[in-house]
PDB file of C-alpha atoms in Angstrom:
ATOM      1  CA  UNK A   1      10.318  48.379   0.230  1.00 41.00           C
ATOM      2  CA  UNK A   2       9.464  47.287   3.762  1.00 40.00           C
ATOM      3  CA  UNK A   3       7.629  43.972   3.739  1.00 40.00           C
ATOM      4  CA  UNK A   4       4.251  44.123   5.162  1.00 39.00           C
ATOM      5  CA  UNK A   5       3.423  40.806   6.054  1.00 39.00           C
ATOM      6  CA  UNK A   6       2.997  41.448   9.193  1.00 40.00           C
ATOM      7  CA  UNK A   7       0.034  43.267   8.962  1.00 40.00           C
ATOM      8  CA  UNK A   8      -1.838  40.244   7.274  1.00 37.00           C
ATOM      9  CA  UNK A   9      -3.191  39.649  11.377  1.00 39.00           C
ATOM     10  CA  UNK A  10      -4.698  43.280  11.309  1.00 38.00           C
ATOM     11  CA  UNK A  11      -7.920  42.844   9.295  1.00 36.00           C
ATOM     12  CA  UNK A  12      -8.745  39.589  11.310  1.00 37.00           C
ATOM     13  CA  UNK A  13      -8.188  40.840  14.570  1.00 37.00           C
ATOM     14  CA  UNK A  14      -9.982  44.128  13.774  1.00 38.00           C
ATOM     15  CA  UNK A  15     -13.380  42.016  13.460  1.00 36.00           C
ATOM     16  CA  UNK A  16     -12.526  40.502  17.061  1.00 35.00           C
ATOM     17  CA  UNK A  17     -15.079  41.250  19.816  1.00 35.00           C
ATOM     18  CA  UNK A  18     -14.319  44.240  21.795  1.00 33.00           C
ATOM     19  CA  UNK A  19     -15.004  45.380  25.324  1.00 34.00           C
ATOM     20  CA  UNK A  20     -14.086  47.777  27.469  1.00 34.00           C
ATOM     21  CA  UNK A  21     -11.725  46.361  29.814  1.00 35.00           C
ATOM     22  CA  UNK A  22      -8.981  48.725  32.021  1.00 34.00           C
ATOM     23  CA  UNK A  23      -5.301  48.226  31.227  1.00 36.00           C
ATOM     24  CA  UNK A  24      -4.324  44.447  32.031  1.00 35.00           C
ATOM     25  CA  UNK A  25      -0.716  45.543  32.951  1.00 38.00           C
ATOM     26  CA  UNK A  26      -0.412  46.878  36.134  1.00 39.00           C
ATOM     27  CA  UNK A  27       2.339  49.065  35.663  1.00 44.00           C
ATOM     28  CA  UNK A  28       0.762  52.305  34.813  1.00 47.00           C
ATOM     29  CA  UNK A  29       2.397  55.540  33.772  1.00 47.00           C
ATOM     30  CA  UNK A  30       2.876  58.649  35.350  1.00 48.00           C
ATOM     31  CA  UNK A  31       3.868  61.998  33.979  1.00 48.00           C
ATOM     32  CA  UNK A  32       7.460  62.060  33.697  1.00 52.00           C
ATOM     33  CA  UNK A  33       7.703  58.334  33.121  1.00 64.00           C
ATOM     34  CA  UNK A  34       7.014  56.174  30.210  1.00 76.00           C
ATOM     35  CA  UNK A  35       5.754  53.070  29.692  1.00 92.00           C
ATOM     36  CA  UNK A  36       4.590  50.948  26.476  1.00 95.00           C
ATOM     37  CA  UNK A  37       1.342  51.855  24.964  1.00 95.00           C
ATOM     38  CA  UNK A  38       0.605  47.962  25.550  1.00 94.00           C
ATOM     39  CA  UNK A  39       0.406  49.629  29.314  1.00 93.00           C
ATOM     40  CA  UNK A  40      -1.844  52.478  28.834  1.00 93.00           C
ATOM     41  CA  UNK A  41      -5.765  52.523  30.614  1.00 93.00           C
ATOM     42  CA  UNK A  42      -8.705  53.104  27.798  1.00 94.00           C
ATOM     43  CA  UNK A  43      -8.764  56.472  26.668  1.00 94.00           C
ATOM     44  CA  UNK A  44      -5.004  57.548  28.030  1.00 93.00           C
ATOM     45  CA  UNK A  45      -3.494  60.842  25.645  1.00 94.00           C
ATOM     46  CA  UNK A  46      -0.022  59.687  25.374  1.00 95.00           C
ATOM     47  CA  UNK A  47       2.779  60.338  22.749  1.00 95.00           C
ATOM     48  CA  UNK A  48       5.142  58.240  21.035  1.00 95.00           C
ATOM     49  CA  UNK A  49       8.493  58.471  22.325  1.00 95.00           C
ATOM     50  CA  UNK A  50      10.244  55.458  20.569  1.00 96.00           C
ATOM     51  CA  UNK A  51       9.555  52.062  18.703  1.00 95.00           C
ATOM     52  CA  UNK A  52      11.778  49.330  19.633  1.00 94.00           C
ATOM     53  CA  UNK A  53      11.073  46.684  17.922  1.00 94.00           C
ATOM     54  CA  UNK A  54      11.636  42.865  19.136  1.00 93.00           C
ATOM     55  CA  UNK A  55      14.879  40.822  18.242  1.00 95.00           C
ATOM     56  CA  UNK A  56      12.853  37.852  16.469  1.00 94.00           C
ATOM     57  CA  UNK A  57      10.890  40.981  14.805  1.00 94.00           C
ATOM     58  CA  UNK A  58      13.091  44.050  14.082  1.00 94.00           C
ATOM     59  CA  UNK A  59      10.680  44.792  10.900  1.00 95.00           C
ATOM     60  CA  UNK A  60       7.638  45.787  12.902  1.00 95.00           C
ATOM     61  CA  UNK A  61      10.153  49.237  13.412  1.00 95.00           C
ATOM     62  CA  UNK A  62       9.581  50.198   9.994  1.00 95.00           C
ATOM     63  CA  UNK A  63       5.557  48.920   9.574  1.00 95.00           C
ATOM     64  CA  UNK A  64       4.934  50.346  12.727  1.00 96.00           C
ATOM     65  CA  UNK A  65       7.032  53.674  11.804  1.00 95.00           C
ATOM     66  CA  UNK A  66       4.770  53.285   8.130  1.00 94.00           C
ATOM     67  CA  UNK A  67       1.306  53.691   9.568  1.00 94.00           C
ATOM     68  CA  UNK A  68       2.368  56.457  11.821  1.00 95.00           C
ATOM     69  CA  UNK A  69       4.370  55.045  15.106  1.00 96.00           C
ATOM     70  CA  UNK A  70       6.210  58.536  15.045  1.00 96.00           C
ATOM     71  CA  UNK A  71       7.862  60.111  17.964  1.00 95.00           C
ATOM     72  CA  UNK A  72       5.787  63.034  18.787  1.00 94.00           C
ATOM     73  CA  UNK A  73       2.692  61.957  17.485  1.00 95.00           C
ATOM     74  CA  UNK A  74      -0.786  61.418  20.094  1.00 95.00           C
ATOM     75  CA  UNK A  75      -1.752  58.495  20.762  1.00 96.00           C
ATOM     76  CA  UNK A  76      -4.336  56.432  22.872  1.00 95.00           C
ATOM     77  CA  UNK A  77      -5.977  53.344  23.139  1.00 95.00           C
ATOM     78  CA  UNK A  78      -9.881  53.698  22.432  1.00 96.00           C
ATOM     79  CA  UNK A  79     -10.822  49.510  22.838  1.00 95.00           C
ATOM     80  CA  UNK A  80      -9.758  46.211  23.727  1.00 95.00           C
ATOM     81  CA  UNK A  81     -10.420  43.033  22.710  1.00 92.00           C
ATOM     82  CA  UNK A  82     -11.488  39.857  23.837  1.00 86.00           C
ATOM     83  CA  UNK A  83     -10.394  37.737  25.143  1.00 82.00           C
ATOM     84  CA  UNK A  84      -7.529  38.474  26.826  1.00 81.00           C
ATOM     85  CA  UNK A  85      -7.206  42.318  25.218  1.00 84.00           C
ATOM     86  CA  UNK A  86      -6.179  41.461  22.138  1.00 89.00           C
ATOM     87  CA  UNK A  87      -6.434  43.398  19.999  1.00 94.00           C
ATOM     88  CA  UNK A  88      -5.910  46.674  20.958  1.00 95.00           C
ATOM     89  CA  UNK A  89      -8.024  49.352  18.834  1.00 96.00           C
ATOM     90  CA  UNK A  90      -5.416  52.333  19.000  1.00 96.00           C
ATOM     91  CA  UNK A  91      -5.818  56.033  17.898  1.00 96.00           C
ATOM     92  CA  UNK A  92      -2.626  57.426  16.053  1.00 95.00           C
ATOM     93  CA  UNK A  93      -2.890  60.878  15.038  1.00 89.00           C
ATOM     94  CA  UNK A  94      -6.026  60.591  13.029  1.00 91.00           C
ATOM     95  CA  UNK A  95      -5.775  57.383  12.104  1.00 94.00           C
ATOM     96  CA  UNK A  96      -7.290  53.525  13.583  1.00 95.00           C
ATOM     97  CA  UNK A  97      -5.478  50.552  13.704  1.00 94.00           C
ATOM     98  CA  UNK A  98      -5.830  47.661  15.394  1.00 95.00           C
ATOM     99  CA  UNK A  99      -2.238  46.365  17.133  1.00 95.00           C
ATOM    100  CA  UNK A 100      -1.147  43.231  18.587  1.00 94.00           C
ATOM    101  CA  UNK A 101      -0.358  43.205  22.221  1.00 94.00           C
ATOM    102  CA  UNK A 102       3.083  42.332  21.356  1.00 94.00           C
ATOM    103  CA  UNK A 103       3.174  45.233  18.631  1.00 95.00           C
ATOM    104  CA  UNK A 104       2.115  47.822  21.114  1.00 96.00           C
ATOM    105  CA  UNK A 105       4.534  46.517  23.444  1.00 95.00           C
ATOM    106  CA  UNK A 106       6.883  48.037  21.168  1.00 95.00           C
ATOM    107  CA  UNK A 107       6.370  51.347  21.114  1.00 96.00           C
ATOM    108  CA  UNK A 108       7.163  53.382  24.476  1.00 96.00           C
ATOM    109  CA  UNK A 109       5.169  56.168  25.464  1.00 96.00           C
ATOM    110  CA  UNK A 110       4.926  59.167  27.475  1.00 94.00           C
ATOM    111  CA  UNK A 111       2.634  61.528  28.814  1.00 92.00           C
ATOM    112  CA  UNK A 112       2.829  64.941  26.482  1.00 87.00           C
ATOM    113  CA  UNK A 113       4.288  67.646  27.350  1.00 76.00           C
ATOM    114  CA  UNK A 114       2.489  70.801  28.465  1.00 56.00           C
ATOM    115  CA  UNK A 115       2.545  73.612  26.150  1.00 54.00           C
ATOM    116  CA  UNK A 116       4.690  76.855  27.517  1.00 51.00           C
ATOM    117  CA  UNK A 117       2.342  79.220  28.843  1.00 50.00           C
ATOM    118  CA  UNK A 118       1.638  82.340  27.388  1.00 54.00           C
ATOM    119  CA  UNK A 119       3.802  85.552  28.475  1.00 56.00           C
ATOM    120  CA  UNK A 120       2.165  88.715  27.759  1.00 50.00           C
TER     121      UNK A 120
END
């Protein structure tokens, strides 16, 4: 069993104030390109591509892959807080969470991929 320790910060930092600040990195991504979802502007459909977690952390793979970090799955980033941006309020397939700055830095990104159109 994964432990979940990590998480302890979540409820906290989910009672933070929250505004609606743009992106604070300035690195913003494009389609064809990724980019963390610590990157993304307020409202950005993204999906997960990856989660790499951090040397000095390399359990926040598995919590983050727990709650729903999946490759594939939407994602977007519906609040910030302050100050600062942390936390980040973040949409995950139909779930809320609230992640670190350094948690969402984990988890790359990309824009998703159009649907084939119809032949017929």
């Amino acid at each position: 069993m994964t432990d979940l320790s990590a998480s302890s910060a979540l409820p906290a930092a989910a009672s933070a104030p929250l505004t609606h600040n743009t992106a604070i990195d300035d690195a913003k991504p494009r389609a064809g390109n990724t980019a963390t979802l610590a990157q993304l502007d307020l409202g950005q459909a993204m999906q997960v591509l990856a989660v790499r977690a951090p040397a000095h952390a390399p359990e926040w793979a598995d919590w983050l892959a727990e709650i729903g970090f999946l490759p594939g799955e939407a994602v977007k980033i519906l609040d910030r807080g302050l100050p600062g941006g942390d936390p980040l309020v973040v949409r995950i397939g139909q779930s809320t969470f609230a992640l670190r700055r350094a948690e969402a830095a984990c988890i790359q990104v990309q824009a998703p991929h159009d649907p084939e159109p119809a032949h017929g």
